[in-house]
PDB file of C-alpha atoms in Angstrom:
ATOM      1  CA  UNK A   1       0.000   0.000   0.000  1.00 43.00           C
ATOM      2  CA  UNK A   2       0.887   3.737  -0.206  1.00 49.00           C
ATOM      3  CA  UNK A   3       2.825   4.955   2.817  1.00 62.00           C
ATOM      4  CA  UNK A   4       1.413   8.112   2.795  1.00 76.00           C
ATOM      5  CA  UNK A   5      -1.277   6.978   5.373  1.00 81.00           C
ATOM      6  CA  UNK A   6       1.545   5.349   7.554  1.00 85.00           C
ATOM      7  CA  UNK A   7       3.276   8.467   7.241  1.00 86.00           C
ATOM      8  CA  UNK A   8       0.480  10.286   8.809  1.00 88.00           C
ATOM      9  CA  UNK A   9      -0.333   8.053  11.463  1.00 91.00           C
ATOM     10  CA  UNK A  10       3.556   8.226  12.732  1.00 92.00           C
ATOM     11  CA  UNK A  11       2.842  12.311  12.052  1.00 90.00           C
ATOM     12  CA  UNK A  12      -0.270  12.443  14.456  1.00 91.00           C
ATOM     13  CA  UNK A  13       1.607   9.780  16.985  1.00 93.00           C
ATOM     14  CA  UNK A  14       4.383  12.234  17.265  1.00 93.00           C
ATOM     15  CA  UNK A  15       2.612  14.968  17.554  1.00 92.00           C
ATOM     16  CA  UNK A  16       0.887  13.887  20.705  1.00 93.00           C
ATOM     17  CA  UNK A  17       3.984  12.842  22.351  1.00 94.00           C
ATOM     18  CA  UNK A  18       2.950   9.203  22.308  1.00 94.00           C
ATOM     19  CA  UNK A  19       5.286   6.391  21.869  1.00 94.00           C
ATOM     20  CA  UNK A  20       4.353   3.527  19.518  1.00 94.00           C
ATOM     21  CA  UNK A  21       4.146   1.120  22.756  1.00 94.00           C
ATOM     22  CA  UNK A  22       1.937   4.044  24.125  1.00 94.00           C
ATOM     23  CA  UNK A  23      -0.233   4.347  21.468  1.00 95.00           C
ATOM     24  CA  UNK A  24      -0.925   0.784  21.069  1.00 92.00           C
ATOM     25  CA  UNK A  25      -1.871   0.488  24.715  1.00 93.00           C
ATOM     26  CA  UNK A  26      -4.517   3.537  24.291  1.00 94.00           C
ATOM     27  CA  UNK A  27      -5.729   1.814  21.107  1.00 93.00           C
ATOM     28  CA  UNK A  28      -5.575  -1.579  22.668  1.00 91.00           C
ATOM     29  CA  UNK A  29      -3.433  -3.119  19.650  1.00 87.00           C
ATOM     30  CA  UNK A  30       0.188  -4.612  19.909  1.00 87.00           C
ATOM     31  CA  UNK A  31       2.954  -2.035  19.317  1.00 87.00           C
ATOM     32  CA  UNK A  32       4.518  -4.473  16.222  1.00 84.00           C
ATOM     33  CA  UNK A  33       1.110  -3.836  14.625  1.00 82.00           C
ATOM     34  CA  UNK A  34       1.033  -0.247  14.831  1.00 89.00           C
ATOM     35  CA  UNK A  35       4.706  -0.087  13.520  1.00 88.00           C
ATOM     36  CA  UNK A  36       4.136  -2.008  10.526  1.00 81.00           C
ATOM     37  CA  UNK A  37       1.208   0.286  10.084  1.00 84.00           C
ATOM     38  CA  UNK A  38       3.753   3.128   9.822  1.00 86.00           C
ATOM     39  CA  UNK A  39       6.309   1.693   7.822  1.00 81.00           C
ATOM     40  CA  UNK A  40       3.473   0.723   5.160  1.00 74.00           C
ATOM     41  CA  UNK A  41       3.559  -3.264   5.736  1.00 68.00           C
ATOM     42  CA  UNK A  42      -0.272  -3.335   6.752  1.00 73.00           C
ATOM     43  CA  UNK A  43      -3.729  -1.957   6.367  1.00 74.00           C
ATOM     44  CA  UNK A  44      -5.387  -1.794   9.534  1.00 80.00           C
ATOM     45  CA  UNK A  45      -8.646  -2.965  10.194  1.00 79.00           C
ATOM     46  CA  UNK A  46     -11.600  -0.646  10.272  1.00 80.00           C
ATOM     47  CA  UNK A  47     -11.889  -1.405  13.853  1.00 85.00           C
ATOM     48  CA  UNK A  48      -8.085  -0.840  14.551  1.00 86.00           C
ATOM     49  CA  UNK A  49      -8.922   2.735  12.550  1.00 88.00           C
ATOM     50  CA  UNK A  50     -11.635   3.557  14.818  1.00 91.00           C
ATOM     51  CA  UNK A  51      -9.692   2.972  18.261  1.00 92.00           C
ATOM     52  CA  UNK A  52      -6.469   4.758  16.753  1.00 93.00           C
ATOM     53  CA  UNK A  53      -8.959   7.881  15.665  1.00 92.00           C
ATOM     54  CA  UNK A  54      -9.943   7.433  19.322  1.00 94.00           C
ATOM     55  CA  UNK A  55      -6.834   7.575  20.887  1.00 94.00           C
ATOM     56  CA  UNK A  56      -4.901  10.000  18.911  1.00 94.00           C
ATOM     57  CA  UNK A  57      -8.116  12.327  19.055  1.00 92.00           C
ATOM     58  CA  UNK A  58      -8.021  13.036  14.692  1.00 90.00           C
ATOM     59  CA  UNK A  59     -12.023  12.604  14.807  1.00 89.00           C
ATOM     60  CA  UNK A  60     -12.961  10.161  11.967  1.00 86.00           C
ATOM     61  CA  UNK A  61      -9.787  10.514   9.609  1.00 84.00           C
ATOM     62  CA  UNK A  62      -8.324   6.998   9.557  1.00 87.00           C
ATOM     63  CA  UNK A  63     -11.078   5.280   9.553  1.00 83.00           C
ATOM     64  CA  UNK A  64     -13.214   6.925   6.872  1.00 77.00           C
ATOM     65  CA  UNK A  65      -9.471   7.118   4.550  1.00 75.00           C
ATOM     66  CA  UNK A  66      -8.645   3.889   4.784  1.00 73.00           C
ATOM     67  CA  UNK A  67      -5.767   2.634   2.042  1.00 66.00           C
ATOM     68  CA  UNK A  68      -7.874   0.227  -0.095  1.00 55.00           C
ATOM     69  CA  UNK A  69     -10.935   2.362  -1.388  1.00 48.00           C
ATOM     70  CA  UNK A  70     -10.209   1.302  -5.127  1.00 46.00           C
ATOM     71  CA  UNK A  71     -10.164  -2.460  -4.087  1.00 47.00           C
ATOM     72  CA  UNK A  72     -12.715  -4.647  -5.762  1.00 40.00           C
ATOM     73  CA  UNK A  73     -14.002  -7.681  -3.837  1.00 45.00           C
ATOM     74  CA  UNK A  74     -16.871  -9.330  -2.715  1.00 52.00           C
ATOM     75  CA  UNK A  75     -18.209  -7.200   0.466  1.00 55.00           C
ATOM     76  CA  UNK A  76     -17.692 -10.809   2.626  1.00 55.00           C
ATOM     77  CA  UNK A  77     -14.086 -11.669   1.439  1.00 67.00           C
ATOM     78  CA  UNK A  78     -12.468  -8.029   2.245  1.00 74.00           C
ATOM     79  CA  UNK A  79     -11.899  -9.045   5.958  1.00 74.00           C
ATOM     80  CA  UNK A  80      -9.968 -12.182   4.645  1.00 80.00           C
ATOM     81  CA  UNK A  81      -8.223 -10.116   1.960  1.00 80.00           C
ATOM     82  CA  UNK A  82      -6.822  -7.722   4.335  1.00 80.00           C
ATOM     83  CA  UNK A  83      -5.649 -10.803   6.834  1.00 85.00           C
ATOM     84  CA  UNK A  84      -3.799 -12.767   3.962  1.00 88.00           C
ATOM     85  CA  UNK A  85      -1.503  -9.618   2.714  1.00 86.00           C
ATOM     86  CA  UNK A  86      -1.050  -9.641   6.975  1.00 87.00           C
ATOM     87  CA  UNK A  87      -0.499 -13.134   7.715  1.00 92.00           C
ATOM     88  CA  UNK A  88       3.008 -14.951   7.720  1.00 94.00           C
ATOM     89  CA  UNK A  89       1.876 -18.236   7.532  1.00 97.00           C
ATOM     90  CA  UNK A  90      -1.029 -19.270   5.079  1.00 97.00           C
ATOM     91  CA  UNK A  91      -2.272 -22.801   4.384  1.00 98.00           C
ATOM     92  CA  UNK A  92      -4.938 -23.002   1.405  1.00 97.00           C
ATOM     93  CA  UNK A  93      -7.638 -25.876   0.540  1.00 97.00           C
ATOM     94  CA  UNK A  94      -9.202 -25.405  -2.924  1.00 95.00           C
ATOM     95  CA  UNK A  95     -11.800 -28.167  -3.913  1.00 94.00           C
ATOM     96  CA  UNK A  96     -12.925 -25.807  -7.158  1.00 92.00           C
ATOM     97  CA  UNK A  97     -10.406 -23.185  -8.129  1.00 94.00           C
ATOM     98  CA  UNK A  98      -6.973 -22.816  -7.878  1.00 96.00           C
ATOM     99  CA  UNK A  99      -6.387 -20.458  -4.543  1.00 94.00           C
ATOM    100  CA  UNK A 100      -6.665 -16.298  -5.512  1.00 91.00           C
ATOM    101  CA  UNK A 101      -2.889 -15.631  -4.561  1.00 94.00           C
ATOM    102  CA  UNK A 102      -1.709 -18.590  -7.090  1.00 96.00           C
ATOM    103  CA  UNK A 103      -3.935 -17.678 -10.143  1.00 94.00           C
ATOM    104  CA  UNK A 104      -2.821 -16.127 -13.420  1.00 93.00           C
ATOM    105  CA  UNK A 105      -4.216 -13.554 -15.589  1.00 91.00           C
ATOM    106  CA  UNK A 106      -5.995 -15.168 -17.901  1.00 93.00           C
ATOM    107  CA  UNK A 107      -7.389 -17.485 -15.322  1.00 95.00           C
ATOM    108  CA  UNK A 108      -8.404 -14.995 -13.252  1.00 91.00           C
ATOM    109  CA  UNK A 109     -10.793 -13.858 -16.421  1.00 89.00           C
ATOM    110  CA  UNK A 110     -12.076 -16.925 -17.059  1.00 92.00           C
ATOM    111  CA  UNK A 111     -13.394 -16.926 -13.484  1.00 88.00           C
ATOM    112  CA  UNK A 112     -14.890 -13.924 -13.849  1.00 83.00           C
ATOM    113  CA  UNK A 113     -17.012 -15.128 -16.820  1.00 83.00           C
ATOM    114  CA  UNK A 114     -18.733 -17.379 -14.437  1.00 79.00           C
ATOM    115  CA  UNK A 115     -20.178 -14.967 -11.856  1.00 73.00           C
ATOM    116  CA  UNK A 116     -24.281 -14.662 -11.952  1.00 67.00           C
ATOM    117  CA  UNK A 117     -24.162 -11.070 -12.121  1.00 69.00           C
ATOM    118  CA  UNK A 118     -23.023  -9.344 -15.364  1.00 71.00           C
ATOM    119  CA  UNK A 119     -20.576  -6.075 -14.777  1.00 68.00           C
ATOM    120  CA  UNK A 120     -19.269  -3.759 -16.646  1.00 72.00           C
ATOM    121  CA  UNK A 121     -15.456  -4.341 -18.657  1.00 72.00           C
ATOM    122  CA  UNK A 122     -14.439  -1.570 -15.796  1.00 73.00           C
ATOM    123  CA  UNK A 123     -15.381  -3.361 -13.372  1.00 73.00           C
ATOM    124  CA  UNK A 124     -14.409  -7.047 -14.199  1.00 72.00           C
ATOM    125  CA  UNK A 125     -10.909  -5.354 -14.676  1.00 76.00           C
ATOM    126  CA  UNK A 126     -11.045  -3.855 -11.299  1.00 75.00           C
ATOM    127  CA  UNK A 127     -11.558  -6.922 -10.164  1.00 75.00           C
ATOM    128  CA  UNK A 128      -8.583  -9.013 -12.213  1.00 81.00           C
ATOM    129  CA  UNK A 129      -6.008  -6.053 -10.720  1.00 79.00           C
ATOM    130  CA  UNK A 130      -7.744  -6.890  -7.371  1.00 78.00           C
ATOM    131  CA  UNK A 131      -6.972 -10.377  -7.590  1.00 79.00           C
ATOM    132  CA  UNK A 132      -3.190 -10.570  -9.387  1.00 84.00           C
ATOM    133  CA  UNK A 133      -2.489  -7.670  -6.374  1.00 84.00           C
ATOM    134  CA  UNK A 134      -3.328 -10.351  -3.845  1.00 86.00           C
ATOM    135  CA  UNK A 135      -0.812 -12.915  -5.283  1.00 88.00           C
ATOM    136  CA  UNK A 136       1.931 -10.126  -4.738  1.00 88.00           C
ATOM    137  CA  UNK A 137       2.653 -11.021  -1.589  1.00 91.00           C
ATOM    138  CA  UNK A 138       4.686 -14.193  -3.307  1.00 93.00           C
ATOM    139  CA  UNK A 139       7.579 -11.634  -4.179  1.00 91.00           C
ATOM    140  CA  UNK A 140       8.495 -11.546  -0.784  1.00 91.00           C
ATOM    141  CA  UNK A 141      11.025 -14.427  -0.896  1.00 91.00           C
ATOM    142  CA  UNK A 142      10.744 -15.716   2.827  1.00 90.00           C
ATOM    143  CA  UNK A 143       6.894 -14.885   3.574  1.00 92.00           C
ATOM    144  CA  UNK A 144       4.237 -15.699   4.068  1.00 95.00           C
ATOM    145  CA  UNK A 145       5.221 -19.512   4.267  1.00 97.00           C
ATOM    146  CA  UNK A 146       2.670 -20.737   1.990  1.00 97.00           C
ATOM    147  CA  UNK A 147       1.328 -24.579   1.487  1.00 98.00           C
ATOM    148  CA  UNK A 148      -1.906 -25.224  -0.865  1.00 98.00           C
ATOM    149  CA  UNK A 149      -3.791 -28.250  -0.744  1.00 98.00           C
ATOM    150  CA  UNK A 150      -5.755 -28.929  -3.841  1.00 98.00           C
ATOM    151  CA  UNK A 151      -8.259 -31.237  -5.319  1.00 97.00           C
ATOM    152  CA  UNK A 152      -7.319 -33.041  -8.255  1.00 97.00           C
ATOM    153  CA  UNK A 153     -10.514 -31.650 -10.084  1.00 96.00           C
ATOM    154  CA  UNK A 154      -8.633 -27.765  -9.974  1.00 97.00           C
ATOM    155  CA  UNK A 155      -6.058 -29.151 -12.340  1.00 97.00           C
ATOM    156  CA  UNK A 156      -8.248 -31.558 -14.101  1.00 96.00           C
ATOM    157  CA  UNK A 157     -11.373 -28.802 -14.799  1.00 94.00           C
ATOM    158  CA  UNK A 158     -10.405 -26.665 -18.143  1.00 95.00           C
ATOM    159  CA  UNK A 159     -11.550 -23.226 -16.812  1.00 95.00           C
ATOM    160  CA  UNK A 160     -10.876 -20.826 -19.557  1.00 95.00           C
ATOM    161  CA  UNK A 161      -9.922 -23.394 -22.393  1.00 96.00           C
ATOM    162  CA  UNK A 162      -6.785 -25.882 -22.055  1.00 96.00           C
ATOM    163  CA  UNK A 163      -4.584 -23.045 -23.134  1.00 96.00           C
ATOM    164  CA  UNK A 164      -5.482 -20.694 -19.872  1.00 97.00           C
ATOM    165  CA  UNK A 165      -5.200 -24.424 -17.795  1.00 97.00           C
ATOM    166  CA  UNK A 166      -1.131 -25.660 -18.916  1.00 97.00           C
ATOM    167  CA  UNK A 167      -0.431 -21.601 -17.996  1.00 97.00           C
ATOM    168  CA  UNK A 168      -2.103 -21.643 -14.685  1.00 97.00           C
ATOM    169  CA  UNK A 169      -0.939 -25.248 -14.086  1.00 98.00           C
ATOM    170  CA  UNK A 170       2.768 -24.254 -15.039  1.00 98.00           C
ATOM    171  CA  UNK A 171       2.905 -21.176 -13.122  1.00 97.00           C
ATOM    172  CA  UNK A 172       2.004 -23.446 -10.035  1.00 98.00           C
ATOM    173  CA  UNK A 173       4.943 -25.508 -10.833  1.00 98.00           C
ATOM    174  CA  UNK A 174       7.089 -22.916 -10.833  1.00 97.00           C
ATOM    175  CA  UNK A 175       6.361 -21.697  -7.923  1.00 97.00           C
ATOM    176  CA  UNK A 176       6.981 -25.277  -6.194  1.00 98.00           C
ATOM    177  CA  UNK A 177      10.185 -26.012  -8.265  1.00 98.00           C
ATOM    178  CA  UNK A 178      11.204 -22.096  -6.851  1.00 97.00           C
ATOM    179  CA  UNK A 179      10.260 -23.503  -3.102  1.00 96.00           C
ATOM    180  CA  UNK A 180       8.461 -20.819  -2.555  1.00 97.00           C
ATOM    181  CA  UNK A 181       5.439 -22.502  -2.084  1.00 97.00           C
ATOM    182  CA  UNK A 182       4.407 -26.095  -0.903  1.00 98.00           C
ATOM    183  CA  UNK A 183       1.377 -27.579  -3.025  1.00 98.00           C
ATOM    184  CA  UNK A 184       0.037 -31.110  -2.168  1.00 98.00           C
ATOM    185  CA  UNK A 185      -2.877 -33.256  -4.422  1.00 98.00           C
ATOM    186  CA  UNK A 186      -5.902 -34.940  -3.265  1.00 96.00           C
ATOM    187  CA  UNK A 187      -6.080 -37.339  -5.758  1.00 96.00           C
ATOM    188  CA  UNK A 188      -9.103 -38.042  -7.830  1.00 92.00           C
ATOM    189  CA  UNK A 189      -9.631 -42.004  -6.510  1.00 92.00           C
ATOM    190  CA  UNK A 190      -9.591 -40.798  -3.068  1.00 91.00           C
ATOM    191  CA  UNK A 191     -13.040 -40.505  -2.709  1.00 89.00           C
ATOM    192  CA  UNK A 192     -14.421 -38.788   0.430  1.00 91.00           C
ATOM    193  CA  UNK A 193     -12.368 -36.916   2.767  1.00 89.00           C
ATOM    194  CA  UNK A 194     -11.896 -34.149   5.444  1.00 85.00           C
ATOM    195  CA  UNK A 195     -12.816 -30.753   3.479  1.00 90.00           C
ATOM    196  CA  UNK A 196     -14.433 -31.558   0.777  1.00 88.00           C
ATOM    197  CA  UNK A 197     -17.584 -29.356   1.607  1.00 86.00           C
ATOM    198  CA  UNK A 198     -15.837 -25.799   0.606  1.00 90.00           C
ATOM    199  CA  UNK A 199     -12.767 -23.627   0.685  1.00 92.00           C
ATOM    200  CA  UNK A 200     -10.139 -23.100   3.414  1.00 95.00           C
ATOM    201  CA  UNK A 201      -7.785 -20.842   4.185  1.00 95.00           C
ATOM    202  CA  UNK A 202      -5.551 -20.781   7.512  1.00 97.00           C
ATOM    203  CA  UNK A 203      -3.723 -17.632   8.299  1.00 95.00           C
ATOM    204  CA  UNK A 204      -0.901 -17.418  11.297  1.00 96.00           C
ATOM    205  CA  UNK A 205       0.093 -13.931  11.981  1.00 93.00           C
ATOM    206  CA  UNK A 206       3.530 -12.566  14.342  1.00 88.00           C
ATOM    207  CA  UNK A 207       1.523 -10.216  16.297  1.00 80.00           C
ATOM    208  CA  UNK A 208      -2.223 -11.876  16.811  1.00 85.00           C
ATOM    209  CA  UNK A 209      -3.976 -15.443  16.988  1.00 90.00           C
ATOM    210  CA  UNK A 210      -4.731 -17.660  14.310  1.00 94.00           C
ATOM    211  CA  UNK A 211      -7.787 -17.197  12.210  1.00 93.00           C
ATOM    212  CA  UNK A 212      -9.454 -19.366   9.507  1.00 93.00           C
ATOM    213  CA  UNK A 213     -11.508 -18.490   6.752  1.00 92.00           C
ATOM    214  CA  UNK A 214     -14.706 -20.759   5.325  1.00 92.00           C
ATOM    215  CA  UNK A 215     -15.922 -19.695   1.540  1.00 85.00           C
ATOM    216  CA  UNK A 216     -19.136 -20.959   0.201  1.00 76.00           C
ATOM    217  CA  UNK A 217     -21.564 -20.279  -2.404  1.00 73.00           C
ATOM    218  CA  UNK A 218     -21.985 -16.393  -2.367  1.00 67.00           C
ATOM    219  CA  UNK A 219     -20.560 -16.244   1.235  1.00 76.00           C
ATOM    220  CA  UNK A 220     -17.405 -16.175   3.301  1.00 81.00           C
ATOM    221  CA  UNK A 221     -16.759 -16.188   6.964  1.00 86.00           C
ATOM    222  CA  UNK A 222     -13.699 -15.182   9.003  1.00 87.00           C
ATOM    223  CA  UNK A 223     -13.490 -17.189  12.472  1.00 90.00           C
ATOM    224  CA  UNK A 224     -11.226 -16.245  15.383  1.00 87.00           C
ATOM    225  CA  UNK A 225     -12.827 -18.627  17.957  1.00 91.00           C
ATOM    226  CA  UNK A 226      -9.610 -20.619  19.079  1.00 92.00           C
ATOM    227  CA  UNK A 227     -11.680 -24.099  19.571  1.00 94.00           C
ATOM    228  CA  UNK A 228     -13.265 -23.385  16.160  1.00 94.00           C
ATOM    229  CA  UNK A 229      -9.869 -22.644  14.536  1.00 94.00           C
ATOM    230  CA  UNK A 230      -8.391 -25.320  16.053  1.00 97.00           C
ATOM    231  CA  UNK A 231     -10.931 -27.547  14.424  1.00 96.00           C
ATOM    232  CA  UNK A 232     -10.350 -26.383  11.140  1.00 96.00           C
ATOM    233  CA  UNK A 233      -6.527 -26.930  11.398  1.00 97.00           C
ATOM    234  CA  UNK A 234      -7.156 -30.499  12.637  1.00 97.00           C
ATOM    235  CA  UNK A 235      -9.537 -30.626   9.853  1.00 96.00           C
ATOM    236  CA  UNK A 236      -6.727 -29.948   7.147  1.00 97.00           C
ATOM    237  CA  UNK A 237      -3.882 -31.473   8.797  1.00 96.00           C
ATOM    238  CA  UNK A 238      -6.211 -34.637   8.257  1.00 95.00           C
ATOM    239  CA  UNK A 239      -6.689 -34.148   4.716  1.00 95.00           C
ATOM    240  CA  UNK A 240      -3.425 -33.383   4.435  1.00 96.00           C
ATOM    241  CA  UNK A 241      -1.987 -36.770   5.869  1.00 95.00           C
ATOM    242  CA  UNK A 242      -4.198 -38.395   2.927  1.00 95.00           C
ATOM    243  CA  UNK A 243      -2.725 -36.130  -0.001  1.00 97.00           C
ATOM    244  CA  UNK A 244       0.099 -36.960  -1.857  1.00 98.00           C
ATOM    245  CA  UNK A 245       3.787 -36.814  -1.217  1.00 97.00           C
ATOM    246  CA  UNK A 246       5.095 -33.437  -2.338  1.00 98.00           C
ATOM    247  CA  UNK A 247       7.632 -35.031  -5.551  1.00 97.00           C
ATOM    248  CA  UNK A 248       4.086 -37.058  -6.568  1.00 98.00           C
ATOM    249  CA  UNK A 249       2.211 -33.749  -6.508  1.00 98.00           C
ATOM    250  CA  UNK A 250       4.615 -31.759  -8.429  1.00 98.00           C
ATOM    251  CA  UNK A 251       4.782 -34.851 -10.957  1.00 98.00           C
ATOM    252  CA  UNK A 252       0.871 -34.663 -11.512  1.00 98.00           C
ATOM    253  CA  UNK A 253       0.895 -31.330 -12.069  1.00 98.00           C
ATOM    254  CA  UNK A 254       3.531 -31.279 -14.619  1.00 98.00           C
ATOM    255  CA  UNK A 255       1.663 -34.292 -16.444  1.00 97.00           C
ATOM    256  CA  UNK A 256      -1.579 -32.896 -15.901  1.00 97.00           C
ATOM    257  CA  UNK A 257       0.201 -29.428 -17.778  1.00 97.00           C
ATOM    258  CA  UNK A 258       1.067 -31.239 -20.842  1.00 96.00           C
ATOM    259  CA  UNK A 259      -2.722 -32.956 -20.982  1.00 96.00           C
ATOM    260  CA  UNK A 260      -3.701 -29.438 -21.195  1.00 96.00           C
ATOM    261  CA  UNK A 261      -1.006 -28.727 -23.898  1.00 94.00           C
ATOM    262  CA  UNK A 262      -2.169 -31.588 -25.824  1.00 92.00           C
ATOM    263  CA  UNK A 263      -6.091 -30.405 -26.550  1.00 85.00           C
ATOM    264  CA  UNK A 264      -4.952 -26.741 -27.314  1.00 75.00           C
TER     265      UNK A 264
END
């Protein structure tokens, strides 16, 4: 994000005489968070806007100019979008599509194609920037630590043509033959397992809990209730222990690449 709303933060902080640790404790928020706000690193909350307006006394100014405005999501996934470019530790499940921070271009397109409401060529490009902006946080070399689990059917299913598929599927093999990412099949013969039911996404942060976030049909959900995150990680460490091997993964995707290639 643009510093400039860091920069005034740290501005109005100074100005008061407060300390980082200080104004963290009036704003009840940790004082790594509201240094990373500063330097730029993070976006915080609209909550964590509120309490700092509160504390520093600047009336409704960070929370009604919040970085982000241009953004184009779904009103449900924003929450989660602002926790993944926070989180240092992410663990996807995708049962449908490949994961938003791993998808190309041209996939990314395809996608939106399928949505039930029709939108202007504005806004579906909004909407691709939104999404290739999310996978940015991959050019940091050493985090977030990121592991995707995915059914077979995301590499098997030609969304967007076999052409847009042997991309997508060779970017994603890049990425594991770079070790920057970990990516792990649940093979086709499998048959039921741990889940299966929608989309997952754990998120482990330096400064704050764990949180998990469900996707649906037309609805998303971020949970921060430790017994009910702790279920979900169980949940996908299960799955997990059922997937295969890492080298067998990368192997599938690589054959499943040149399927693609073949019916171009």
């Amino acid at each position: 994000m643009s510093n400039t709303y860091g920069e005034w933060l740290k501005a109005q902080r100074e100005a008061t005489g407060l300390t980082q640790q200080e104004l963290a404790d009036a704003a009840i928020m940790t004082r790594s968070h509201i240094s990373h706000i500063e330097a730029g690193r993070r976006v915080p909350s609209k909550e964590d806007a509120q309490r700092l307006d509160r504390a520093l006394n600047t009336g409704d100014v960070l929370s009604s100019f919040l970085p982000g405005d241009d953004i184009a999501v779904e009103d449900y996934f924003e929450p989660a979008r602002q926790l993944e470019q926070q989180a240092t530790v992410i663990r996807e499940f995708a049962p449908s599509f490949v994961p938003g921070i791993l998808q190309t271009e041209r996939y990314v397109r395809a996608i939106m194609r399928t949505l039930p409401s029709p939108m202007s060529e504005e806004e579906r490009d909004r909407r691709v920037v939104t999404r290739l902006e999310r996978s940015k946080i991959l050019t940091n070399p050493l985090t977030p630590v990121v592991w995707a689990l995915l059914d077979e059917a995301v590499l098997r299913r030609p969304v967007g043509g076999p052409n847009v598929m042997a991309e997508q599927t060779t970017h994603i093999v890049r990425l594991v033959e770079s070790e920057r990412i970990r990516v792990h099949v649940m093979p086709s013969g499998l048959g039921a397992y741990q889940l299966m039911q929608g989309m997952l996404s754990l998120m482990w942060f330096e400064d704050q809990p764990p949180l998990a976030y469900t996707e649906g049909v037309s609805i998303g959900k971020v949970h921060d209730a430790p017994d009910m995150v702790e279920r979900l990680q169980n949940a996908y460490h299960l799955a997990l222990s059922d997937a295969l091997p890492l080298k067998e993964s990368l192997a599938l995707m690589k054959a499943t690449a040149k399927d693609h290639e073949r019916h171009e």
